[in-house]
Amino acid sequence: MIKFYKTLHWKQNACPPDCSACAEACAHRTGTEPMDSTIKMIHTPGENFHSVMACLQCSEPSCQEICPTGAIQKSKEDGVVRILQSKCIGCGMCTMACPYGGVYFSPEKNLAYKCDTCDGKPKCVEACPFHILEFFEGDRISGYLSEEDFLSPGTRACGGCPAELSLRHTLRTIGRGAIFFGAPGCMTTLMTGLGDRAGNRLPYFSCLFTNVPSTMTGVYRYYKKIRRDVKLVAFVGDGCAADIGFQALSGAAERGENYIFICYDNEGYMNTGNQRSSTTPLRAWTNTSPVGGECRGKEKSNKYFPLIMAFHGIPYVATATIAYLEDYVQKLKKAMQVKDGLVYIHLLAPCPTGWRAPLDSGIELSRLAVETNYFPLWEYERGRFRFTPEISNPKPISEYTKLVGKFSHLKESEIQELQESVNDRVKMMKSLVELGQTH
Amino acid sequence: MTKKHLIIGCGTAALSAAKKIRSIAQEDEIKLATMEDCLPYSPASLPYLLSGRLKEDNLWVANDSLFQEWRFDLVKGKEVVGLKVEQKEVIYQDGGQERYDTLLIASGSQPTKPPIRGLETTGFVGFHTIKDSRELSKKLDGKKEVTIYGGGMVALEIATALLERGLKVKIIVRSRIARGYFDEHVGAFIEWVLRQQGAEVYGGNKIDEARENKGRIKIILSDGRSFDTGVLVVSAGVEPRSSFLAGTGILINRGILVDKQMRTNLSDVYAAGDVVESLDFFLGQPGINAITPSAIQQGKVAGANMAGEKMEDRGWIPMNLFKFFGHTAFSIGLIPRPSHQVLKMKDDASGFYKEFVFQENRLVGARFIDVDIDPGIIRYLIEEKVDIGEFKEELLEHPQEMSRRLMLRSEQNWS
């Protein structure tokens, strides 16, 4: 079992410009004479940026690796990286190793210092008047998920499948007391098996492409009639949600049925051998949008399906992807609170097998998709759009496309074309977000 | 199937590789063979033994119980003298042989011997091992003056340590102080501080001859001057320790040539640390960069690939941090070329100096004397190719705050 330790956390750029309460408390941490503070203030007034930084207590600390006398050690008890002052020779190599400025060198004492979390009772956290600094267990996500994993450890999914990871964490977040629904697709083969080898331990209803929402409506009405509160959750691909099953979904949204509809978008009919769908992006190669001769992959841009769902005016819509797991889990938790209508969550689930990308690139792709603004993360709650969060320095789309085989034929001009469509979409989302702010 | 990884050496690169292998392959056998008969230590900390700031008990970076925890097999006092490539075996000096599945050559470097007449009987060459340190300490006993030949980092650290001990120090350098580590301005400042502390520096000079003279040593310089001294320490740089590989077919230029995965031209033979000539960060050209950060990184890359995980080195960046008499000099990256944009600021009264070298919007080099910065963050900005954009002037004006800000922005990718 992975062990999680308590570490310092703070909200970036949330400090008032003139506050130094944490640094003062840190300087007096021993209660005797003031020392140099190991929590550092950053003020760049030109940009109106005011924040703090301190050691992150890395799991593989580079300061520890470089220390020539082994004076820096990470404790197995509390995870804190400490400098044993009696072994420190003041060479300063640790300050050169740490990329995050976590080690402080005192020229007066000729020794290196760093945050030791005041052995579990950080004075800076106590002193922060705005509760910007917090001290809690590294990974909050472990608290959200059930201990039990409802999907078997081995499944029929391809190696490195992000959709499988998404499904696994969806089941762990929602847990017992829910019924799941699906249609023919990759994840159905995990949930029901193909005659045998089902990998799932929760109730599951396998529907047809066209009737997932209508089946759920029937089940929902039945439980409503017998007055039992049961969560219903659909986990289907883009072919079902955006193409073949759209009519039933749109109807359910309009009628205000109360269940969660999750679409894992792998941008095509991947389970049947990679045919194009309406969410396949511009210029992407698939078996039905080939490359060769006159053909340059898909001619049309993908339809922006989460926005179409938002425009139904349902209570909650969100985009998410597995590289930002905490963000996804929080959105799911929010979705589970909704009692008055349909919830739609659109997951980007890169398909390394079908997209011709390295098998271990799934997480990297889903992160790059966000960092390039190819797949912006946002949520729509009661009429307002909000980025979660907005990317201020997007990477060029070529960073993303160069990893994906289905884009490997792209010429410079075609990458530019794709970049422009990404820019346009983000611009549209921005104006929607701003609209909500001025509301 | 488990593999047997054999590592020649037990220095920084060797340990870094061994730990990486263990983190990937829990069951594999990992054996480190070192020619020294002691626990591992970092040569970087040896000068601190001389100054007395470090006691020998605290020198060791790992002890036997740590080796047990890591499940590394440490063989001390075994020197590898040859390699049977076909059979995948190494040959030890005692005639023994050992098979490997993958081999890492991390045999480090050895001091170079400059051509000085009479050096064999009078001089003390190199300061590279714990044995050297012990011997030199013995030699220094009761002596008041020392002459150091060399102006590299090790020579400077010895000089600093001996000055701290109150000895009279003469430094003879072929060109100037710290050439190859710091640029002229920083080098001149270091020299000035050393002179302030009582050192005599003879730049642009060589030692032609050193001979015994009534219990003292007579030094004759290339410019004709001569003087007597108590002890002569020669620290004229290091070279890769790779002569034992002659005849194996391994490609060696100045160091062992490796690719981005730290592979040599021999199959399943890797090399890392001071012994290699690997590709640099900026131009991808082979070269030697015998510093600790490179050894750690190269060890990690070699270890990952030996354990079957593909990992590539991003290339070495020259960097040096030197702390002396309350001053700090830090130099990293490229020396300015005509195509670069250079921003610098200095104050001769207090001595501070800062210099940033930009290639378009990227930082590619920087040099500082006595400026409050986090060297690791400057390194981050270079390694991560952070777009400095409109903040160049601001970075010069407020290097610490602005570099921290740029690092945070790049790390989070949103404001």
Short mmCIF file of N, CA, C and O in Angstrom, two decimals, chain A residues 34 42 46 53-54 61 88 95 100 104 116 129 139 143 153 232 236 244 290 309 352 397-398 406 432:
data_model
loop_
_atom_site.label_atom_id
_atom_site.label_comp_id
_atom_site.label_asym_id
_atom_site.label_seq_id
_atom_site.Cartn_x
_atom_site.Cartn_y
_atom_site.Cartn_z
N PRO A 34 15.66 34.61 16.61
CA PRO A 34 15.16 34.48 15.24
C PRO A 34 16.19 33.85 14.31
O PRO A 34 17.39 34.10 14.43
N ILE A 42 7.31 35.33 -2.42
CA ILE A 42 7.59 35.79 -3.78
C ILE A 42 6.66 36.95 -4.07
O ILE A 42 5.44 36.80 -4.03
N GLY A 46 5.06 43.83 -10.46
CA GLY A 46 4.76 44.13 -11.85
C GLY A 46 3.63 43.27 -12.39
O GLY A 46 2.83 43.70 -13.21
N MET A 53 6.63 29.99 -1.16
CA MET A 53 7.07 28.67 -1.56
C MET A 53 7.94 28.08 -0.47
O MET A 53 8.60 28.80 0.29
N ALA A 54 7.93 26.76 -0.39
CA ALA A 54 8.75 26.05 0.60
C ALA A 54 9.03 24.68 0.05
O ALA A 54 8.51 24.29 -1.00
N PRO A 61 14.07 12.96 -3.36
CA PRO A 61 14.65 14.31 -3.31
C PRO A 61 16.00 14.40 -4.02
O PRO A 61 16.90 13.60 -3.73
N CYS A 88 26.51 18.45 7.76
CA CYS A 88 26.53 19.42 6.65
C CYS A 88 27.86 20.15 6.62
O CYS A 88 28.30 20.69 7.63
N THR A 95 21.63 23.24 -2.97
CA THR A 95 20.91 24.39 -3.54
C THR A 95 20.98 24.37 -5.06
O THR A 95 20.16 24.96 -5.73
N TYR A 100 13.21 23.53 -7.15
CA TYR A 100 12.08 24.30 -6.62
C TYR A 100 12.48 25.28 -5.54
O TYR A 100 11.61 25.81 -4.84
N TYR A 104 17.66 26.39 1.60
CA TYR A 104 18.13 27.75 1.83
C TYR A 104 19.55 27.68 2.39
O TYR A 104 19.83 26.85 3.25
N ASP A 116 11.40 21.63 7.85
CA ASP A 116 11.22 20.28 8.40
C ASP A 116 9.80 20.14 8.94
O ASP A 116 9.53 19.30 9.79
N PRO A 129 -3.00 34.11 8.56
CA PRO A 129 -4.31 34.64 8.94
C PRO A 129 -5.40 34.35 7.91
O PRO A 129 -6.57 34.50 8.20
N ASP A 139 -1.90 13.31 -0.79
CA ASP A 139 -2.81 13.04 -1.87
C ASP A 139 -4.22 12.93 -1.34
O ASP A 139 -4.62 11.92 -0.80
N GLY A 143 -8.45 9.82 -0.06
CA GLY A 143 -9.60 9.91 0.83
C GLY A 143 -10.93 9.83 0.09
O GLY A 143 -11.94 9.46 0.66
N PRO A 153 -8.23 -6.93 -11.19
CA PRO A 153 -6.90 -6.38 -11.49
C PRO A 153 -6.49 -6.61 -12.94
O PRO A 153 -5.84 -5.76 -13.54
N LEU A 232 -27.98 6.08 -10.80
CA LEU A 232 -27.82 5.41 -12.08
C LEU A 232 -26.72 6.12 -12.87
O LEU A 232 -26.71 7.35 -12.96
N VAL A 236 -20.40 5.22 -21.39
CA VAL A 236 -20.43 4.78 -22.79
C VAL A 236 -19.43 5.56 -23.62
O VAL A 236 -18.91 6.59 -23.20
N ILE A 244 -24.91 7.52 -32.38
CA ILE A 244 -26.05 6.63 -32.56
C ILE A 244 -27.10 6.80 -31.46
O ILE A 244 -28.29 6.73 -31.69
N PRO A 290 -9.24 7.62 -44.41
CA PRO A 290 -7.86 7.19 -44.67
C PRO A 290 -6.95 8.33 -45.13
O PRO A 290 -7.40 9.44 -45.39
N MET A 309 -24.30 19.40 -25.07
CA MET A 309 -25.04 18.93 -23.89
C MET A 309 -25.33 20.09 -22.95
O MET A 309 -26.41 20.17 -22.36
N PRO A 352 -4.31 4.55 -27.12
CA PRO A 352 -2.98 4.33 -27.71
C PRO A 352 -3.00 3.30 -28.83
O PRO A 352 -2.36 3.49 -29.86
N ILE A 397 0.03 22.90 -30.48
CA ILE A 397 -0.67 21.63 -30.70
C ILE A 397 0.28 20.57 -31.24
O ILE A 397 0.08 19.37 -31.06
N SER A 398 1.39 21.03 -31.86
CA SER A 398 2.35 20.06 -32.41
C SER A 398 2.97 19.19 -31.32
O SER A 398 3.35 18.05 -31.57
N LYS A 406 -1.98 8.81 -35.50
CA LYS A 406 -3.06 9.17 -36.42
C LYS A 406 -2.90 10.57 -36.99
O LYS A 406 -3.61 10.97 -37.90
N LEU A 432 -17.77 32.37 -23.34
CA LEU A 432 -18.86 31.81 -22.54
C LEU A 432 -18.58 31.97 -21.05
O LEU A 432 -19.47 32.28 -20.26
#
